[in-house]
Coordinates of C-alpha atoms in Angstrom, one line a residue:
M274 CA 20.7 -13.3 5.9
K275 CA 17.0 -14.1 6.4
I276 CA 15.0 -11.0 5.4
A277 CA 11.2 -10.6 5.9
L278 CA 9.4 -8.0 3.8
I279 CA 6.0 -7.1 5.3
V280 CA 3.3 -6.7 2.6
D281 CA 0.6 -4.4 3.8
N282 CA -1.8 -3.7 0.9
P283 CA -0.9 -6.1 -2.0
Q284 CA -2.7 -4.0 -4.6
R285 CA -0.4 -1.1 -3.7
D286 CA 2.7 -2.8 -2.5
L287 CA 3.1 -6.4 -3.8
L288 CA 4.8 -5.4 -7.1
G289 CA 7.5 -3.3 -5.4
M290 CA 8.1 -6.0 -2.8
V291 CA 8.6 -8.7 -5.5
Y292 CA 11.1 -6.5 -7.2
L293 CA 12.9 -5.9 -4.0
A294 CA 12.8 -9.6 -3.0
R295 CA 14.4 -10.5 -6.3
E296 CA 17.3 -8.1 -5.8
L297 CA 17.9 -9.3 -2.3
T298 CA 17.7 -13.0 -3.3
S299 CA 20.3 -12.3 -6.1
K300 CA 22.7 -11.3 -3.3
N301 CA 22.4 -14.7 -1.6
N302 CA 19.7 -13.8 1.0
D303 CA 16.8 -15.9 2.1
V304 CA 13.8 -13.6 1.4
F305 CA 10.2 -13.9 2.6
L306 CA 7.1 -11.9 1.7
V307 CA 5.0 -11.8 4.9
P308 CA 1.3 -10.7 5.1
S309 CA 0.9 -7.7 7.4
N310 CA -2.2 -9.2 9.0
L311 CA -0.2 -12.3 10.1
R312 CA 3.2 -10.6 10.8
F313 CA 3.5 -11.7 14.5
Y314 CA 2.7 -15.3 13.7
E315 CA 4.8 -15.6 10.6
L316 CA 7.9 -13.8 12.0
G317 CA 7.7 -16.1 15.0
K318 CA 8.1 -19.1 12.6
I319 CA 10.6 -17.6 10.2
S320 CA 13.0 -15.9 12.8
P321 CA 14.4 -13.4 10.4
D322 CA 17.6 -11.4 10.8
Y323 CA 16.1 -8.3 9.1
V324 CA 12.5 -7.0 8.9
L325 CA 11.3 -4.3 6.5
L326 CA 8.1 -2.7 7.8
P327 CA 5.7 -0.6 5.7
N328 CA 5.4 2.0 8.6
L329 CA 6.0 2.4 12.3
R330 CA 2.5 3.5 13.2
W331 CA -0.1 1.8 15.5
H332 CA 0.8 -1.8 16.2
N333 CA 4.0 -1.9 14.3
I334 CA 6.0 0.1 16.8
K335 CA 5.4 -2.5 19.5
L336 CA 6.6 -5.3 17.1
A337 CA 9.6 -3.2 16.1
N338 CA 10.6 -2.7 19.7
F339 CA 10.4 -6.4 20.4
L340 CA 12.4 -7.4 17.3
S341 CA 15.0 -4.8 18.0
S342 CA 15.4 -6.1 21.6
K343 CA 16.2 -9.5 20.1
N344 CA 18.9 -8.0 17.7
V345 CA 16.7 -8.2 14.6
K346 CA 17.6 -5.3 12.3
I347 CA 14.7 -3.0 11.4
G348 CA 14.0 -1.1 8.1
V349 CA 11.1 1.2 7.3
L350 CA 9.7 1.9 3.8
E351 CA 6.6 4.0 4.2
T352 CA 4.5 2.4 1.5
E353 CA 1.5 4.8 1.6
G354 CA 3.8 7.3 0.0
A355 CA 4.2 11.0 -0.4
F356 CA 1.0 12.0 -2.2
V357 CA -0.9 13.6 0.6
D358 CA -2.5 17.0 1.1
N359 CA -0.6 17.7 4.2
L360 CA 2.8 15.9 4.9
N361 CA 3.0 17.3 8.5
R362 CA -0.4 15.9 9.4
F363 CA 0.6 12.6 7.9
V364 CA 3.9 12.4 9.9
N365 CA 2.0 13.4 13.1
A366 CA 0.4 9.9 13.0
Y367 CA 3.8 8.8 14.4
S368 CA 4.4 9.1 18.1
K369 CA 7.0 11.7 19.1
D370 CA 7.6 10.0 22.4
I371 CA 9.9 7.3 20.9
D372 CA 13.6 7.4 20.1
Y373 CA 13.5 5.9 16.6
N374 CA 17.2 6.0 16.3
K375 CA 17.4 3.2 18.9
I376 CA 15.0 1.0 17.0
V377 CA 15.4 1.6 13.3
N378 CA 18.5 0.7 11.4
N379 CA 17.4 2.0 8.0
W380 CA 14.7 4.5 6.8
F381 CA 13.9 4.5 3.1
F382 CA 12.1 7.6 1.7
W383 CA 10.6 8.1 -1.7
G384 CA 11.8 11.7 -2.0
N385 CA 13.3 14.7 -0.3
E386 CA 10.1 16.4 0.8
F387 CA 9.0 13.2 2.6
K388 CA 12.4 12.8 4.1
N389 CA 12.6 16.3 5.3
E390 CA 9.2 16.1 7.0
F391 CA 10.0 12.8 8.8
T392 CA 13.5 13.6 9.9
S393 CA 12.7 17.0 11.3
N394 CA 9.6 15.9 13.2
L395 CA 11.0 12.6 14.5
E396 CA 14.6 13.7 14.9
I397 CA 16.0 10.8 12.9
N398 CA 19.8 10.7 12.6
E399 CA 21.4 11.4 9.2
D400 CA 23.2 8.0 9.1
K401 CA 19.8 6.2 9.5
Y402 CA 18.0 7.3 6.3
T403 CA 18.4 7.3 2.5
V404 CA 16.3 8.8 -0.3
V405 CA 15.7 5.8 -2.6
G406 CA 12.4 6.2 -4.5
N407 CA 9.9 3.4 -4.5
P408 CA 10.6 -0.1 -5.9
K409 CA 7.1 -0.3 -7.2
F410 CA 7.9 2.3 -9.8
D411 CA 10.8 0.3 -11.2
V412 CA 8.4 -1.6 -13.4
Y413 CA 7.4 1.5 -15.4
K414 CA 10.9 2.2 -16.8
D415 CA 10.1 0.6 -20.1
S416 CA 6.3 0.7 -20.0
K417 CA 4.5 2.6 -22.7
V418 CA 0.8 2.9 -23.6
T419 CA -0.1 1.4 -27.0
K420 CA -2.8 2.5 -29.4
Q421 CA -4.5 -0.9 -28.9
N422 CA -5.3 0.0 -25.3
Q423 CA -8.8 1.4 -25.3
E424 CA -10.0 0.8 -21.7
I425 CA -10.9 3.8 -19.5
L426 CA -10.0 3.3 -15.8
I427 CA -12.0 5.1 -13.2
A428 CA -10.6 5.0 -9.6
T429 CA -13.0 5.9 -6.8
N430 CA -12.4 6.6 -3.1
F431 CA -15.5 6.5 -1.0
P432 CA -14.5 4.4 2.1
Y433 CA -16.9 6.1 4.5
F434 CA -20.2 6.3 2.6
N435 CA -19.7 3.1 0.6
S436 CA -17.9 1.2 3.3
N437 CA -17.6 -2.6 3.7
L438 CA -16.2 -2.1 7.2
N439 CA -18.0 -2.4 10.5
M440 CA -18.0 1.1 12.1
F441 CA -16.8 -0.3 15.3
S442 CA -14.0 -2.4 13.8
E443 CA -10.3 -1.7 14.5
T444 CA -9.7 -1.1 10.7
F445 CA -12.5 1.6 10.5
S446 CA -11.1 3.3 13.6
R447 CA -7.6 3.4 12.1
L448 CA -9.0 4.7 8.8
K449 CA -10.8 7.4 10.7
D450 CA -7.6 8.3 12.6
G451 CA -5.5 8.2 9.4
Y452 CA -7.8 10.9 7.9
Y453 CA -7.8 12.8 11.2
L454 CA -11.6 12.7 11.6
N455 CA -13.6 13.3 14.7
N456 CA -17.3 12.4 14.9
K457 CA -18.4 15.7 13.5
N458 CA -16.2 15.8 10.4
L459 CA -16.7 12.0 10.0
K460 CA -20.4 12.9 9.4
D461 CA -19.4 15.7 7.0
N462 CA -17.1 13.4 5.2
Y463 CA -19.8 10.7 4.9
N464 CA -22.3 13.2 3.4
Y465 CA -19.7 14.6 1.0
Q466 CA -18.8 11.1 -0.2
K467 CA -22.5 10.2 -0.5
L468 CA -23.0 13.2 -2.8
L469 CA -19.8 12.4 -4.8
F470 CA -20.8 8.7 -5.1
N471 CA -24.1 9.6 -6.7
K472 CA -22.5 12.1 -9.0
T473 CA -19.9 9.4 -10.0
L474 CA -22.7 6.9 -10.8
E475 CA -24.3 9.6 -13.1
L476 CA -21.0 10.3 -14.7
V477 CA -20.1 6.7 -15.4
N478 CA -23.6 5.9 -16.8
G479 CA -23.4 9.0 -18.9
M480 CA -20.1 8.1 -20.4
S481 CA -20.9 4.5 -21.0
N482 CA -24.2 5.3 -22.8
K483 CA -22.6 8.0 -25.0
Y484 CA -19.6 5.8 -25.9
P485 CA -20.9 2.2 -26.2
D486 CA -17.7 1.2 -28.1
H487 CA -15.5 2.0 -25.2
N488 CA -14.8 -0.3 -22.2
F489 CA -14.8 1.2 -18.7
T490 CA -13.3 -0.4 -15.6
L491 CA -14.5 1.1 -12.3
R492 CA -11.8 0.5 -9.6
P493 CA -13.2 1.2 -6.1
H494 CA -11.1 1.8 -3.0
P495 CA -10.4 -1.6 -1.2
F496 CA -12.7 -0.6 1.7
E497 CA -15.6 0.0 -0.6
N498 CA -18.7 -2.2 -1.0
L499 CA -18.8 -3.3 -4.6
N500 CA -22.4 -4.3 -4.4
K501 CA -23.5 -0.6 -4.2
Y502 CA -22.3 -0.1 -7.8
K503 CA -25.1 -2.4 -9.0
W504 CA -26.9 0.8 -10.3
I505 CA -24.3 0.8 -13.1
I506 CA -26.1 -1.4 -15.6
S507 CA -24.2 -0.8 -18.8
E508 CA -22.7 -3.8 -20.4
N509 CA -19.4 -1.9 -21.2
V510 CA -18.7 -1.1 -17.5
K511 CA -16.9 -3.6 -15.2
V512 CA -16.5 -3.0 -11.5
D513 CA -13.3 -4.7 -10.2
N514 CA -10.7 -3.8 -7.6
S515 CA -8.9 -7.1 -7.4
E516 CA -6.1 -6.5 -9.9
L517 CA -2.7 -5.0 -9.1
S518 CA -2.7 -1.3 -10.2
H519 CA -0.1 -1.7 -12.9
V520 CA -2.0 -4.5 -14.5
A521 CA -5.2 -2.4 -14.7
L522 CA -3.2 0.5 -16.0
S523 CA -1.5 -1.6 -18.7
R524 CA -4.8 -2.0 -20.5
S525 CA -5.9 1.6 -20.2
R526 CA -5.7 4.8 -22.4
L527 CA -7.2 7.1 -19.8
L528 CA -7.4 7.4 -16.0
I529 CA -10.3 9.3 -14.4
H530 CA -9.8 9.8 -10.6
F531 CA -10.4 12.0 -7.6
V532 CA -6.7 12.9 -6.9
S533 CA -5.4 9.4 -6.6
S534 CA -1.7 8.3 -6.5
L535 CA -2.6 6.2 -9.5
A536 CA -2.2 9.5 -11.5
F537 CA 1.6 9.3 -11.0
E538 CA 1.7 5.7 -12.2
A539 CA -0.4 6.6 -15.2
S540 CA 2.1 9.5 -16.0
L541 CA 5.0 7.0 -15.9
M542 CA 3.2 5.0 -18.6
Q543 CA 2.3 8.1 -20.6
I544 CA -1.4 7.6 -19.9
N545 CA -3.4 10.8 -19.5
N546 CA -5.2 11.3 -16.2
V547 CA -8.2 13.5 -15.6
V548 CA -9.9 15.0 -12.6
V549 CA -13.3 16.8 -12.6
K550 CA -12.5 20.0 -10.7
N551 CA -15.9 20.8 -9.3
L552 CA -16.0 17.3 -7.7
I553 CA -12.9 17.9 -5.5
K554 CA -12.7 19.7 -2.2
K555 CA -11.2 23.2 -2.2
E556 CA -9.0 22.0 0.7
T557 CA -7.3 19.5 -1.7
L558 CA -7.1 21.9 -4.6
N559 CA -5.4 24.5 -2.4
S560 CA -3.0 22.0 -0.8
N561 CA 0.6 21.1 -1.5
N562 CA -0.3 17.7 -2.8
A563 CA 2.4 16.9 -5.5
L564 CA -0.2 15.2 -7.7
L565 CA -1.8 18.5 -8.5
G566 CA 1.1 19.3 -10.8
I567 CA 0.5 16.3 -13.0
I568 CA -3.3 16.3 -13.3
N569 CA -5.3 17.4 -16.3
F570 CA -8.3 19.2 -14.9
V571 CA -11.7 19.6 -16.5
E572 CA -14.2 22.0 -15.0
S573 CA -17.3 19.7 -15.0
S574 CA -18.7 16.2 -15.6
D575 CA -20.3 17.4 -18.8
A576 CA -17.0 18.7 -20.1
L577 CA -15.4 15.3 -19.3
V578 CA -18.2 13.4 -21.2
D579 CA -18.2 15.7 -24.2
G580 CA -14.4 15.8 -24.5
L581 CA -13.7 12.2 -23.6
N582 CA -12.1 11.1 -26.9
N583 CA -9.7 14.1 -27.0
L584 CA -8.7 13.5 -23.3
M585 CA -7.5 10.0 -24.2
N586 CA -4.4 11.6 -25.9
Y587 CA -1.5 11.9 -23.5
E588 CA -0.7 15.4 -22.1
D589 CA 2.5 15.6 -20.1
N590 CA 1.5 17.9 -17.3
K591 CA 4.4 16.9 -15.0
D592 CA 5.4 19.8 -12.8
T593 CA 9.1 20.0 -11.8
T594 CA 8.1 19.8 -8.1
I595 CA 7.3 16.1 -8.5
S596 CA 11.0 15.3 -8.3
K597 CA 11.0 16.5 -4.7
F598 CA 8.5 13.9 -3.8
I599 CA 9.6 10.9 -5.9
H600 CA 13.2 10.2 -6.4
F601 CA 14.6 8.5 -9.5
D602 CA 18.2 7.4 -9.9
Q603 CA 19.3 7.3 -13.5
K604 CA 21.9 4.6 -12.8
Y605 CA 20.3 2.3 -10.2
S606 CA 16.7 1.2 -9.6
S607 CA 15.1 1.8 -6.2
S608 CA 15.2 -2.0 -5.6
E609 CA 19.0 -2.1 -6.2
I610 CA 19.7 0.8 -3.8
I611 CA 17.5 -0.6 -1.0
S612 CA 19.0 -4.0 -1.4
K613 CA 22.5 -2.7 -1.2
I614 CA 21.8 -0.8 2.0
I615 CA 20.1 -3.8 3.7
N616 CA 23.1 -5.9 2.8
E617 CA 25.4 -3.5 4.6
N618 CA 23.9 -4.5 7.9
T619 CA 25.9 -6.8 10.2
V620 CA 23.5 -9.3 11.7
T621 CA 23.6 -12.1 14.3
N622 CA 21.7 -15.3 13.7
I623 CA 18.4 -15.2 15.4
S624 CA 17.1 -18.4 16.9
N625 CA 13.5 -19.6 16.9
K626 CA 13.6 -19.5 20.7
D627 CA 14.3 -15.7 20.6
L628 CA 11.2 -14.9 18.6
G629 CA 9.1 -17.9 19.5
S630 CA 6.6 -15.9 21.6
L631 CA 5.5 -14.0 18.4
K632 CA 3.8 -17.2 17.2
F633 CA 1.4 -16.6 20.1
G634 CA 0.9 -12.9 19.4
I635 CA 3.0 -11.9 22.4
A636 CA 5.6 -9.1 22.4
N637 CA 7.5 -8.1 25.6
N638 CA 5.5 -5.0 26.4
D639 CA 2.1 -6.7 26.1
R640 CA -0.1 -6.3 29.1
F641 CA -0.1 -9.6 31.1
S642 CA 2.3 -11.0 28.4
G643 CA 3.6 -13.7 30.7
T644 CA 0.1 -15.0 31.6
K645 CA -1.0 -14.9 28.0
Y646 CA 2.1 -16.7 26.8
F647 CA 1.6 -19.4 29.5
I648 CA -2.0 -20.0 28.5
R649 CA -1.4 -20.0 24.8
N650 CA 1.7 -22.2 25.1
L651 CA -0.1 -24.6 27.4
F652 CA -3.0 -25.2 25.0
N653 CA -0.9 -24.6 21.8
L654 CA -3.2 -21.6 20.9
D655 CA -0.8 -19.9 18.5
L656 CA -1.8 -16.7 16.7
R657 CA -3.2 -18.8 13.8
L658 CA -6.1 -19.5 16.1
S659 CA -7.3 -16.5 18.1
L660 CA -8.6 -16.8 21.7
R661 CA -12.1 -16.6 20.2
F662 CA -11.2 -19.7 18.1
K663 CA -11.3 -17.7 14.8
N664 CA -8.8 -18.8 12.2
R665 CA -6.8 -15.7 11.4
V666 CA -5.3 -17.2 8.3
D667 CA -8.8 -17.9 6.8
I668 CA -9.8 -14.3 7.8
W669 CA -6.8 -12.9 5.9
K670 CA -7.5 -15.1 2.8
N671 CA -11.0 -13.5 2.6
S672 CA -9.7 -9.9 3.0
Y673 CA -8.5 -7.4 0.4
K674 CA -5.0 -7.9 1.9
Y675 CA -4.8 -11.4 0.6
F676 CA -2.1 -12.4 -1.9
N677 CA -0.9 -15.7 -3.1
L678 CA 1.8 -17.6 -5.0
E679 CA 0.0 -17.1 -8.3
N680 CA 0.1 -13.3 -7.9
V681 CA 3.8 -13.4 -7.4
I682 CA 4.5 -15.8 -10.3
K683 CA 2.5 -13.5 -12.6
I684 CA 4.8 -10.6 -11.6
Q685 CA 7.8 -13.0 -12.0
D686 CA 6.8 -13.7 -15.6
N687 CA 8.1 -10.3 -16.6
Y688 CA 11.7 -11.4 -15.9
S689 CA 14.0 -13.3 -18.2
E690 CA 15.8 -14.7 -15.1
Q691 CA 13.4 -16.7 -12.9
L692 CA 13.9 -17.4 -9.2
L693 CA 12.2 -20.2 -7.3
V694 CA 9.2 -19.0 -5.3
S695 CA 7.3 -21.2 -2.9
Y696 CA 5.2 -21.1 0.2
F697 CA 7.2 -21.1 3.4
D698 CA 5.1 -23.8 5.1
D699 CA 1.7 -25.6 5.0
D700 CA -0.1 -22.4 6.1
S701 CA 0.4 -21.1 2.5
T702 CA 0.9 -17.6 3.7
S703 CA 4.4 -16.2 3.6
I704 CA 6.2 -16.7 0.2
R705 CA 9.9 -17.6 0.0
F706 CA 12.3 -16.6 -2.7
S707 CA 15.4 -18.7 -3.5
K708 CA 17.9 -19.2 -6.3
N709 CA 17.6 -22.1 -8.7

């Protein structure tokens, strides 16, 4: 079976997708890691039997409809996860006018709370879903912090005030919709993030000056402009968000954040995580966000600076409710469970002709799809080259969603048994896994 795993945000998702790709390859499947930005173009070339999508919001539902109509099996693993202030609001980003049971073969949920919210709101049949956990967290089973790790990791999240996005771009619009912001509360959010950004700069400078022997890594949100952190002039502070999260955590003794999902990963590695309480909105503090049960709160920035060395000692604050949001199977890893379920699908071989129009960015329900297809096909304007003659592959390679063969090989190095990994074709985009 040819299986395509769509990688949305590599910093968040690549590790789990590599783990899953290995499991699927070990069961004699032909597995491909496909960039989300280029999914139409790449799937049109690969012609997979099964596609695992990171969500069914926005443009993915159109693609899933088209693939399903061509007998391609569809799976959904919602990679943004269960750590949100309001699960109902998160699920409402999905359209309720769609019969998902006719499109999706397998839903994979991280935990019961997430599953309950999705299945009740979207009326998903019981035989369509499984609570499996997240393959990304498989890596932390044997990971432990060491006394040699001295770095302090600071994760920020100011994508509106400190944005590297064009306000009129599709990505900014989706970010705004994802946070359920209208023009008024977008302005409020911008002003709040501006205040928080400046306070964060003061906090980082204060810590770095008081503790010159400690090394600090500031890890901004992928949508942030790194140049705005130039006011941090200390030699012991590095600003970098290019590494995979587990790599950054592996060097750290402490995580400072603003209610980030990294807190859960830190807890799996027995790294303490700290939030300054008076820098967090009351809406979040009073929410049902599962992360609140595993956070070590300090009241103020001064308390954090003064008590920094003591806070580097791990405190297990895990609340029992976390198990409702993140599932762990004692016997099997999440990758093993997902792989087994995918392999239970009966598939028919899909031909390049069936999916060929995707290379031109065309799915059946596109407006004027026939005309677009004729023009693109006539002039061989595939989706690699947009109608405005912009090279989409080059655009992707210069975005935060870019990943390459070297990234995958680095993750592979953690395994004793190595699989062959290579680029699918000369575009050097999708990555193929195969047995030796």
